Short mmCIF file of C-alpha atoms in Angstrom, two decimals:
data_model
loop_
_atom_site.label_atom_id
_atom_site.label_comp_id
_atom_site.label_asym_id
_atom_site.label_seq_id
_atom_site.Cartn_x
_atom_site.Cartn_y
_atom_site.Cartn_z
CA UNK A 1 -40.70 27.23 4.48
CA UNK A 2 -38.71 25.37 7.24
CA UNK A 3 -39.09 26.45 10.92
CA UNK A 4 -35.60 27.55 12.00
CA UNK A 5 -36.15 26.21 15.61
CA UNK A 6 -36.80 23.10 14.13
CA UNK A 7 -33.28 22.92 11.60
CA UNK A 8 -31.17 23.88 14.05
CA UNK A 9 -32.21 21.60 16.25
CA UNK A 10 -31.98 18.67 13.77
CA UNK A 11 -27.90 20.11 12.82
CA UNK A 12 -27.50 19.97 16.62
CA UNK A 13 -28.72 16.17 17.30
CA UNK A 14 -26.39 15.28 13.90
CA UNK A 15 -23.65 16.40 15.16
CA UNK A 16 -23.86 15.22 18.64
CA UNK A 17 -23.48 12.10 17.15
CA UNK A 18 -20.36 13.24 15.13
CA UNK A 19 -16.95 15.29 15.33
CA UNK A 20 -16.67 15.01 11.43
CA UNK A 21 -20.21 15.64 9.68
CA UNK A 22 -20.31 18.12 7.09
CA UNK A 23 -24.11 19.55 5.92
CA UNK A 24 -25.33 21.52 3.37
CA UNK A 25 -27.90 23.80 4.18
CA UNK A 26 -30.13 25.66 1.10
CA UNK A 27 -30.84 28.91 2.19
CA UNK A 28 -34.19 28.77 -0.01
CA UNK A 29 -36.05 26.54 3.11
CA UNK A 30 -35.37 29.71 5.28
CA UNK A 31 -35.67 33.70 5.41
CA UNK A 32 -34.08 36.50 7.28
CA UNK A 33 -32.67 35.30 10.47
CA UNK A 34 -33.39 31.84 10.29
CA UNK A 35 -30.46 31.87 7.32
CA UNK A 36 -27.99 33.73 9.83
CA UNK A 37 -28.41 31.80 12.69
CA UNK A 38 -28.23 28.04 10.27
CA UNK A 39 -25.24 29.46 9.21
CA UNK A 40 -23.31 30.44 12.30
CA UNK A 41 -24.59 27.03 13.93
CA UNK A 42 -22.96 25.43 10.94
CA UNK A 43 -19.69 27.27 11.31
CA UNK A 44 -18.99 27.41 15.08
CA UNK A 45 -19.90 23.52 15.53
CA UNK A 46 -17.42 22.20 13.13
CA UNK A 47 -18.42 21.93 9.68
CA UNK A 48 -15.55 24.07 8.52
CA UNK A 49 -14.51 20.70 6.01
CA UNK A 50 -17.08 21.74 3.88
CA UNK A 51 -14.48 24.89 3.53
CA UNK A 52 -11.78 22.23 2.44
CA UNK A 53 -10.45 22.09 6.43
CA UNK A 54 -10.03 19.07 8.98
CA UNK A 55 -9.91 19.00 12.81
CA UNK A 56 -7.31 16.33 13.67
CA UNK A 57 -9.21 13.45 15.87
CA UNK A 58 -7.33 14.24 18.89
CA UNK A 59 -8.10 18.56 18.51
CA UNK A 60 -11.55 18.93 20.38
CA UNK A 61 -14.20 20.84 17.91
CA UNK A 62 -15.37 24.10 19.07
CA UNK A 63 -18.67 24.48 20.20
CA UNK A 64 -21.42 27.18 20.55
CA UNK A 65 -22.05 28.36 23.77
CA UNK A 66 -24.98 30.58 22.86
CA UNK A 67 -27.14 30.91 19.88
CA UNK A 68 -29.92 33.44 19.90
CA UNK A 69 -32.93 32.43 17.19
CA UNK A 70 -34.91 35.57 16.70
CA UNK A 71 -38.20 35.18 14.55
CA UNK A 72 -40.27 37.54 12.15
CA UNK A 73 -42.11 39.43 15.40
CA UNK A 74 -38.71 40.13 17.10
CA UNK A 75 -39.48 37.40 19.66
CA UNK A 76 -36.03 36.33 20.89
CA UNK A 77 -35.26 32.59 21.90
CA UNK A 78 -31.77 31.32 23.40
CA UNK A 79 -31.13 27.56 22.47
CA UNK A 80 -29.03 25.83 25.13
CA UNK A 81 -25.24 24.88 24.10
CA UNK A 82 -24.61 21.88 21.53
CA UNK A 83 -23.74 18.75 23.89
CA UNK A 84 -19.85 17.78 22.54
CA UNK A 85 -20.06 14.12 20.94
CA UNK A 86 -19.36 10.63 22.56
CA UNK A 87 -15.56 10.24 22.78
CA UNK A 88 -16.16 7.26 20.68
CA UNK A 89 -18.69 6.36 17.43
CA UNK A 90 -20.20 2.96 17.88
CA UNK A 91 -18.20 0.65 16.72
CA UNK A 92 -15.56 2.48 16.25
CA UNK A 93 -11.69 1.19 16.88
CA UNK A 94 -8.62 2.24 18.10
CA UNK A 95 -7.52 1.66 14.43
CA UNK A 96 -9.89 3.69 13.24
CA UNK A 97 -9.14 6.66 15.51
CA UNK A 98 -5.30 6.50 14.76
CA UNK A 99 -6.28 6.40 11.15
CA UNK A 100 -8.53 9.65 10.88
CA UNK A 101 -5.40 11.37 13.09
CA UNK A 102 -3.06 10.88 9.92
CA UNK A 103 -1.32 13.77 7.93
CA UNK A 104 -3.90 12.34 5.12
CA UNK A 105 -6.93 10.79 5.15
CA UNK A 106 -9.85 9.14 2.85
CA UNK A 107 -11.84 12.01 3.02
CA UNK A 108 -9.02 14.27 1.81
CA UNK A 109 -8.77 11.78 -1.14
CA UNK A 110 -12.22 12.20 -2.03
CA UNK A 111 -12.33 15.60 -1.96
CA UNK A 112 -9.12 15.86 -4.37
CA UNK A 113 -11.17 13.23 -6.30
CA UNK A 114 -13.57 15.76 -7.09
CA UNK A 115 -11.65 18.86 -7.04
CA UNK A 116 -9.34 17.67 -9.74
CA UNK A 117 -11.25 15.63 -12.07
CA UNK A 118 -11.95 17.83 -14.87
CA UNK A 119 -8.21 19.16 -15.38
CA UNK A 120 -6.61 15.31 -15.23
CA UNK A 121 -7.17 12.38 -17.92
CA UNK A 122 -9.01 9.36 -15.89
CA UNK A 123 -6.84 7.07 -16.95
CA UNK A 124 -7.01 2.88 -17.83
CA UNK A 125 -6.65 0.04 -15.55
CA UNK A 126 -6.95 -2.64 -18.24
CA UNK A 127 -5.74 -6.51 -18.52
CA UNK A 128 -2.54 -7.28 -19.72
CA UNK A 129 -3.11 -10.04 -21.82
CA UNK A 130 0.70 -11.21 -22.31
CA UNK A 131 1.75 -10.65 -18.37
CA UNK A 132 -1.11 -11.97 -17.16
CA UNK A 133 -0.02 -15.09 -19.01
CA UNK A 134 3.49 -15.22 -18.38
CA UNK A 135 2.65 -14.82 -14.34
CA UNK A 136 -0.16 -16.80 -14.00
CA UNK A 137 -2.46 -14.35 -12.83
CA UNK A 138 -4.40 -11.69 -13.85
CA UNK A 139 -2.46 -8.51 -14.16
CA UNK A 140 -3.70 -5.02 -14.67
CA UNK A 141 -1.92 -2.02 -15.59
CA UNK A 142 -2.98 1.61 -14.42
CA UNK A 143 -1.62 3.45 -17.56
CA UNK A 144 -0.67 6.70 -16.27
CA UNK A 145 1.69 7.62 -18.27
CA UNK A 146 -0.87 8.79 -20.66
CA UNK A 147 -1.47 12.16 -18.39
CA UNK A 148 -0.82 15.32 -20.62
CA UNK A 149 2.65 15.41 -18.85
CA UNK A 150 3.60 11.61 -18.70
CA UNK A 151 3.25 10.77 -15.45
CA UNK A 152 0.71 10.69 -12.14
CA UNK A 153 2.43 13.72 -10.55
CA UNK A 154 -0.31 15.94 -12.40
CA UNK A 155 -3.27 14.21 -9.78
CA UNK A 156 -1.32 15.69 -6.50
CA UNK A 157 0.31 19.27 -8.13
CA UNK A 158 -3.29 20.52 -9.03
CA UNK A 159 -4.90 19.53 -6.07
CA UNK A 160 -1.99 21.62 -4.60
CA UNK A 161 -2.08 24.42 -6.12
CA UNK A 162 -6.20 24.52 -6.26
CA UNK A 163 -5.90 23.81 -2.07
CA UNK A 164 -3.34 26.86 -1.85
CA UNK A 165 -5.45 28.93 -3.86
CA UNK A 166 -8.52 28.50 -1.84
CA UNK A 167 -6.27 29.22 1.60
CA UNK A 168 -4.43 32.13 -0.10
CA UNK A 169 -6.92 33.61 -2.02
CA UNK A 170 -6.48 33.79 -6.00
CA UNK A 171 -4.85 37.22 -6.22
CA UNK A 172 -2.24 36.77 -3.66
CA UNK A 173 -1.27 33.51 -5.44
CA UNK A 174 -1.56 34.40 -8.68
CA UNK A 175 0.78 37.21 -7.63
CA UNK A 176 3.25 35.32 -5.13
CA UNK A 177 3.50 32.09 -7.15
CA UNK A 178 5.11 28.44 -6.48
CA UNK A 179 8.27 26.92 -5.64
CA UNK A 180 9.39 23.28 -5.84
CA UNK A 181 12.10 20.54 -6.33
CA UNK A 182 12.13 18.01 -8.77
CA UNK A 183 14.33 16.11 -10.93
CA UNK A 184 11.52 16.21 -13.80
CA UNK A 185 8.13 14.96 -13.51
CA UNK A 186 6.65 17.09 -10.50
CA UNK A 187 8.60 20.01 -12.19
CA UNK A 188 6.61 19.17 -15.70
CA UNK A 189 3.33 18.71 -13.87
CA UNK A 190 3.77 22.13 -11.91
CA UNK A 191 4.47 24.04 -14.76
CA UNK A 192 1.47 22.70 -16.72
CA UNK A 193 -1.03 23.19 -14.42
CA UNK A 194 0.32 26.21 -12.78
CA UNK A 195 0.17 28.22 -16.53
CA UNK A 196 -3.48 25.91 -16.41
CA UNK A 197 -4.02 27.33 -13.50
CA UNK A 198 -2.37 31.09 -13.99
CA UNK A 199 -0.30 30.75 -11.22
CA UNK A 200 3.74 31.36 -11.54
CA UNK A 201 5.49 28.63 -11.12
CA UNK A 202 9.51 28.32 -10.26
CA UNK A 203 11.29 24.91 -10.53
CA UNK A 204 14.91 24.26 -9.02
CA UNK A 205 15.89 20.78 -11.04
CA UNK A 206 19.45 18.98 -9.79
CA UNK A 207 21.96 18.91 -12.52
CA UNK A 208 20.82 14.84 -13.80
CA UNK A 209 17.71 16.35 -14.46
CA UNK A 210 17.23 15.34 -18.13
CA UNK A 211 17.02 17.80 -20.56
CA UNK A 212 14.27 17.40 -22.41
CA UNK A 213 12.14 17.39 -19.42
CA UNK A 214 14.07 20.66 -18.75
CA UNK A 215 13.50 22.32 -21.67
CA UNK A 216 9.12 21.18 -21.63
CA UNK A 217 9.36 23.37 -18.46
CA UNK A 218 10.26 26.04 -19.91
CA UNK A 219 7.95 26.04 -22.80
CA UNK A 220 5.28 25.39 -20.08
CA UNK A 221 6.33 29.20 -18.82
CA UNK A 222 7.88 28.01 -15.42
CA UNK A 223 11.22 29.69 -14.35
CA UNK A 224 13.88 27.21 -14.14
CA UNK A 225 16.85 27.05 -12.17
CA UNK A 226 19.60 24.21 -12.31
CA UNK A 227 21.33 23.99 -8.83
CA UNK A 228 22.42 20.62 -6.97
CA UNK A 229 24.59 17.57 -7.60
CA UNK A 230 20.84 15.75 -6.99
CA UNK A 231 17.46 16.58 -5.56
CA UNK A 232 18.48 16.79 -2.06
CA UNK A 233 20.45 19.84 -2.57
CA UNK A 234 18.01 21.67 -5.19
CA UNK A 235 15.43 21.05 -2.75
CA UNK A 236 17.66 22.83 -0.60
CA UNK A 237 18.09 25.83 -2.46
CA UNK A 238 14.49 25.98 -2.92
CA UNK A 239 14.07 26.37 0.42
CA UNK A 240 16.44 28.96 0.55
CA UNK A 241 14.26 31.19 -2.24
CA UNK A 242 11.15 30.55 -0.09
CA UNK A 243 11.40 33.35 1.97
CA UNK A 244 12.94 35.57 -0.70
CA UNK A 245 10.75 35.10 -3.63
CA UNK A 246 7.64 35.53 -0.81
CA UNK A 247 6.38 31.86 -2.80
CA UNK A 248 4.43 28.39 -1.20
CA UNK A 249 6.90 25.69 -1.70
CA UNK A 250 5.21 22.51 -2.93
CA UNK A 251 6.82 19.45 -1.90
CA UNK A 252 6.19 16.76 -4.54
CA UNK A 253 5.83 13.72 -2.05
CA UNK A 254 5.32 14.83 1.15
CA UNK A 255 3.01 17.31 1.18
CA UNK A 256 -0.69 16.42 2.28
CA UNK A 257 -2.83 18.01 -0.97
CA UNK A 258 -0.22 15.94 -2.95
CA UNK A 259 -0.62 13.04 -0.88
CA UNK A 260 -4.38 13.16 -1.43
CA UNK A 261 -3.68 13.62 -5.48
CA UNK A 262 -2.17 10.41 -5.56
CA UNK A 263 -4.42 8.36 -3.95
CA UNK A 264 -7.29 9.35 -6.37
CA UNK A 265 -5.85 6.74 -8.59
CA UNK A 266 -6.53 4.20 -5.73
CA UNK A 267 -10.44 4.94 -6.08
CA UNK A 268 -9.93 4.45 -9.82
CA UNK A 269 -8.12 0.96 -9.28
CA UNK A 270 -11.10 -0.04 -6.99
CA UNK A 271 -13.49 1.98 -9.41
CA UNK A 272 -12.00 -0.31 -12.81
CA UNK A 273 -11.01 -3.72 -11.22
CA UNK A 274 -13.55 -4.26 -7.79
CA UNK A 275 -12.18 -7.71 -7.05
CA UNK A 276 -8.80 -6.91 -7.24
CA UNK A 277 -6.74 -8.63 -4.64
CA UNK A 278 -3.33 -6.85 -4.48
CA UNK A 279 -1.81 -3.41 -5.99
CA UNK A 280 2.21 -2.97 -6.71
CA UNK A 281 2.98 0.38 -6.26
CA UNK A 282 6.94 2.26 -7.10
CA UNK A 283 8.05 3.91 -4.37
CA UNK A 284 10.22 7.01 -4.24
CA UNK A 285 9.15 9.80 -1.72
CA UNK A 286 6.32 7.21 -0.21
CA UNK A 287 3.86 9.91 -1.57
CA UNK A 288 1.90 7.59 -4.31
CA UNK A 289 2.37 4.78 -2.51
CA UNK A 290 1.04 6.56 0.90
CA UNK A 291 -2.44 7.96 -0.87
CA UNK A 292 -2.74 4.82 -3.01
CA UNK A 293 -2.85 2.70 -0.07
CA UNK A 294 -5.27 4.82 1.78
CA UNK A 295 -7.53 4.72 -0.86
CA UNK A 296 -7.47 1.16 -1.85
CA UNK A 297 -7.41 -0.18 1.57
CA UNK A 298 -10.18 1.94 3.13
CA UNK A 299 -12.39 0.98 -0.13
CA UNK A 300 -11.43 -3.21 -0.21
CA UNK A 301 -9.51 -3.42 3.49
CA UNK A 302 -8.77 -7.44 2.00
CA UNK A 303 -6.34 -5.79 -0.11
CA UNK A 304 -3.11 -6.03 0.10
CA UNK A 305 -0.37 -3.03 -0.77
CA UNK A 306 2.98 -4.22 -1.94
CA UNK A 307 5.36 -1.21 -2.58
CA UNK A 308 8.66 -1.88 -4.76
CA UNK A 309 11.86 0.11 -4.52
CA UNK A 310 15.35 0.04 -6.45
CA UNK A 311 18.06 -1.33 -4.50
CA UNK A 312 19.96 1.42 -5.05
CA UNK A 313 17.98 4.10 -3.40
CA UNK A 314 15.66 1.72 -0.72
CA UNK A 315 15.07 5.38 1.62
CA UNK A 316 11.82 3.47 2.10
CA UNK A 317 13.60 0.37 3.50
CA UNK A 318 15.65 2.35 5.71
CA UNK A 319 12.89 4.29 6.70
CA UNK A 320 10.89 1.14 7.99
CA UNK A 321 13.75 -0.58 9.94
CA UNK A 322 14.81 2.90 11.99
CA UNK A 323 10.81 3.30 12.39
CA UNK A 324 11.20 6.87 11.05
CA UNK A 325 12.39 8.83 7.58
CA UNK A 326 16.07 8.35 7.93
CA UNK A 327 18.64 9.35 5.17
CA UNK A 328 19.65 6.15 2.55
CA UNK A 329 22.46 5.72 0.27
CA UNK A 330 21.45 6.61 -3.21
CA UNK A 331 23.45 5.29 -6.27
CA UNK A 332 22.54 5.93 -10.12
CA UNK A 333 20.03 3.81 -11.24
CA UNK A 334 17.62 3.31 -14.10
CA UNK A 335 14.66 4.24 -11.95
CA UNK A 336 15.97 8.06 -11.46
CA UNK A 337 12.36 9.20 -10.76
CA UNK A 338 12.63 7.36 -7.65
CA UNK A 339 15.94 8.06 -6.16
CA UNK A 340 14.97 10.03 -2.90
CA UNK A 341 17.29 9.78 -0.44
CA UNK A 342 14.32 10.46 2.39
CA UNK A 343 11.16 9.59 2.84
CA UNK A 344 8.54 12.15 3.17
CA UNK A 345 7.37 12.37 7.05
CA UNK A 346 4.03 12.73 5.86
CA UNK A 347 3.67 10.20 3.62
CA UNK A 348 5.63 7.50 5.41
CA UNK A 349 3.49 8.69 8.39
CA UNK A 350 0.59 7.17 6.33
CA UNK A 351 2.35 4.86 4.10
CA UNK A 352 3.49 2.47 7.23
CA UNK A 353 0.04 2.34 8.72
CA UNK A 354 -1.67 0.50 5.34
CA UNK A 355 1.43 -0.85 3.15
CA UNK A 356 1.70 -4.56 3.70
CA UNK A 357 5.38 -5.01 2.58
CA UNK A 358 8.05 -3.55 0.65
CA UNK A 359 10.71 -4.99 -1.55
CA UNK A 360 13.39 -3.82 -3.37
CA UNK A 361 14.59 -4.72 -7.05
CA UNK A 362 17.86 -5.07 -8.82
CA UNK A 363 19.05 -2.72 -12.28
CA UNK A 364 18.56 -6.09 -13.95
CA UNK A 365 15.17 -6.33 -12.99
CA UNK A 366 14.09 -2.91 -13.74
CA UNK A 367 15.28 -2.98 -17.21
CA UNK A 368 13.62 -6.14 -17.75
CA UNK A 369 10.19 -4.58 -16.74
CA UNK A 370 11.13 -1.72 -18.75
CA UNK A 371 11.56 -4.06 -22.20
CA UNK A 372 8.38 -6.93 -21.81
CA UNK A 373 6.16 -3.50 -21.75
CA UNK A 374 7.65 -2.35 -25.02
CA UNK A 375 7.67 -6.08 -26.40
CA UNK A 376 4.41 -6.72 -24.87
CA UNK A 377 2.07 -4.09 -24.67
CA UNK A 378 3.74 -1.37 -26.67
CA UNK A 379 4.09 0.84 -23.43
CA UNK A 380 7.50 3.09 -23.54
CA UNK A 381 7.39 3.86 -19.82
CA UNK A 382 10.61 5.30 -17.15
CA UNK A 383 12.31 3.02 -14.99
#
């Protein structure tokens, strides 16, 4: 049996040396009030992340300004008030603090990392044998098309609906549902793990939304609705249901539980491939690329991120030389899963603090990289 006196004091000299600690305390060390008063110390000094929430760097933590330890006799002690915590760790940077103020950080990564694990394939990172000789270099391929749905949308839409279920509470979900819009893959991985999940799910898909992706939404048990020349304006009308059809719309870029999704395949890159010197990441909505780069670059900061965009929809581009989403001109192309005409706020919020460069990439090009992966490696993968 643990003296209470003496564990509280310990959680209050551990977190005067930290605004983002997180503790587990087994209730089997103490009895009666000794659990209690753990408990609330835990909870009014900041330790709500082990509840799935974050203070922002620059929000102060709330401290206790009284606790009152009363032992087995009914002797009564008052503790003084926890001391707030240095306005800066040792060693810490600038850099550092702007980087924990983000919309989405490593530790939200991790957690996702966890949370999501058993409903997602862990997919390959393996050596391309044929590109890696044609390039000179050693190439690896993260092979997520193999997710039950075909693509890595599934990582950031059950983290997503898992966060919302833990803030909304499973009955009020379950009876509310979700909302989002999406030209096809974020659609497909909604549906699947919302039924997964038993939460009702409602898709809004543009017109070009291709049909067969259409139709697996459907036999997934999400209600679809076709409205919008493209996903600007289904997005749109989503919004417009929102308040309506009382449902959380999921964005399926920009929001921060998707965010964190994505960049549990960063841990996996650094996880499969340790020396790995750069990653090439699509970019669309910034989201993948924005969690990605998080991950990769606070695991192996000698990284470098290199995101690639089509020509004819570079929102990314655009977004980097007006230092701030801005809308682009969007044109058909063969890489429709990326044709966003905006970046996501959050995610380029993120995205611009770790990518290293962007480029952009022709039709020609694309269809080329679609073709040496069927020649090659067998791979039938989208634009």
């Amino acid at each position: 049996r643990v003296n209470p006196n003496i564990l509280l004091m310990m959680i209050r000299r551990l977190l005067a040396t930290s605004a983002r600690s997180t503790f587990l305390i087994c209730p089997a060390s103490l009895k009666g009030n000794g659990v209690k008063a753990a408990s609330n110390i835990a909870i009014q000094t900041g330790a709500r992340a082990a509840a799935g929430f974050k203070y922002p760097i620059s929000t102060p933590r709330p401290f206790s300004a009284k606790v009152v330890i009363k032992s087995d006799d009914g002797h009564e002690e008052e503790l003084p008030p926890s001391l707030p915590p240095p306005p800066r760790r040792k060693g810490e940077s600038e850099r550092d603090r702007l980087l924990e103020s983000l919309p989405v950080t490593f530790a939200d990564i991790s957690r996702a990392n966890v949370a999501i694990r058993d409903g997602v394939i862990r997919t390959t990172c393996k050596k391309s044998y044929f590109l890696s000789e044609l390039l000179g270099a050693n190439i690896f391929l993260k092979t997520e098309f193999q997710q039950f749905t075909g693509s890595f949308k599934e990582r950031g839409a059950r983290n997503a609906i898992l966060t919302l279920l833990r803030e909304q509470g499973e009955e009020s979900l379950k009876q509310s549902g979700v909302i989002a819009a999406s030209a096809g893959n974020h659609a497909l991985a909604l549906a699947y793990h919302g039924k997964d999940l038993g939460v009702p799910v409602t898709v809004v898909m543009p017109t070009v939304a291709p049909l067969a992706k259409v139709d697996k939404c459907r036999k997934f048990g999400a209600k679809v609705i076709i409205k919008g020349a493209h996903i600007g304006e289904a997005k749109e009308f989503a919004e417009e249901l929102i308040a309506s059809e009382n449902q959380s719309y999921v964005n399926g870029y920009d929001d921060p539980p998707i965010i964190a999704g994505a960049g549990t395949i960063g841990i996996e890159m650094i996880e499969d491939v340790p020396d790995l010197d750069a990653v090439v990441v699509p970019i669309g909505g910034a989201g993948l690329i924005a969690g990605i780069a998080c991950a990769v670059k606070t695991l192996k900061p000698s990284a470098k991120v290199y995101g690639v965009e089509p020509e004819f929809a570079a929102s990314y581009t655009e977004a980097l030389k007006a230092g701030k989403p801005v809308p682009a001109h969007v044109t058909p192309t063969l890489a429709d899963g990326l044709a966003v005409p905006v970046v996501g706020p959050h995610a380029f919020e993120v995205a611009r603090h770790y990518v290293d460069e962007c480029v952009t990439c022709t039709e020609k090009e694309v269809s080329l990289a679609i073709l040496r992966l069927i020649e090659n490696e067998k791979m039938v993968v989208e634009g």
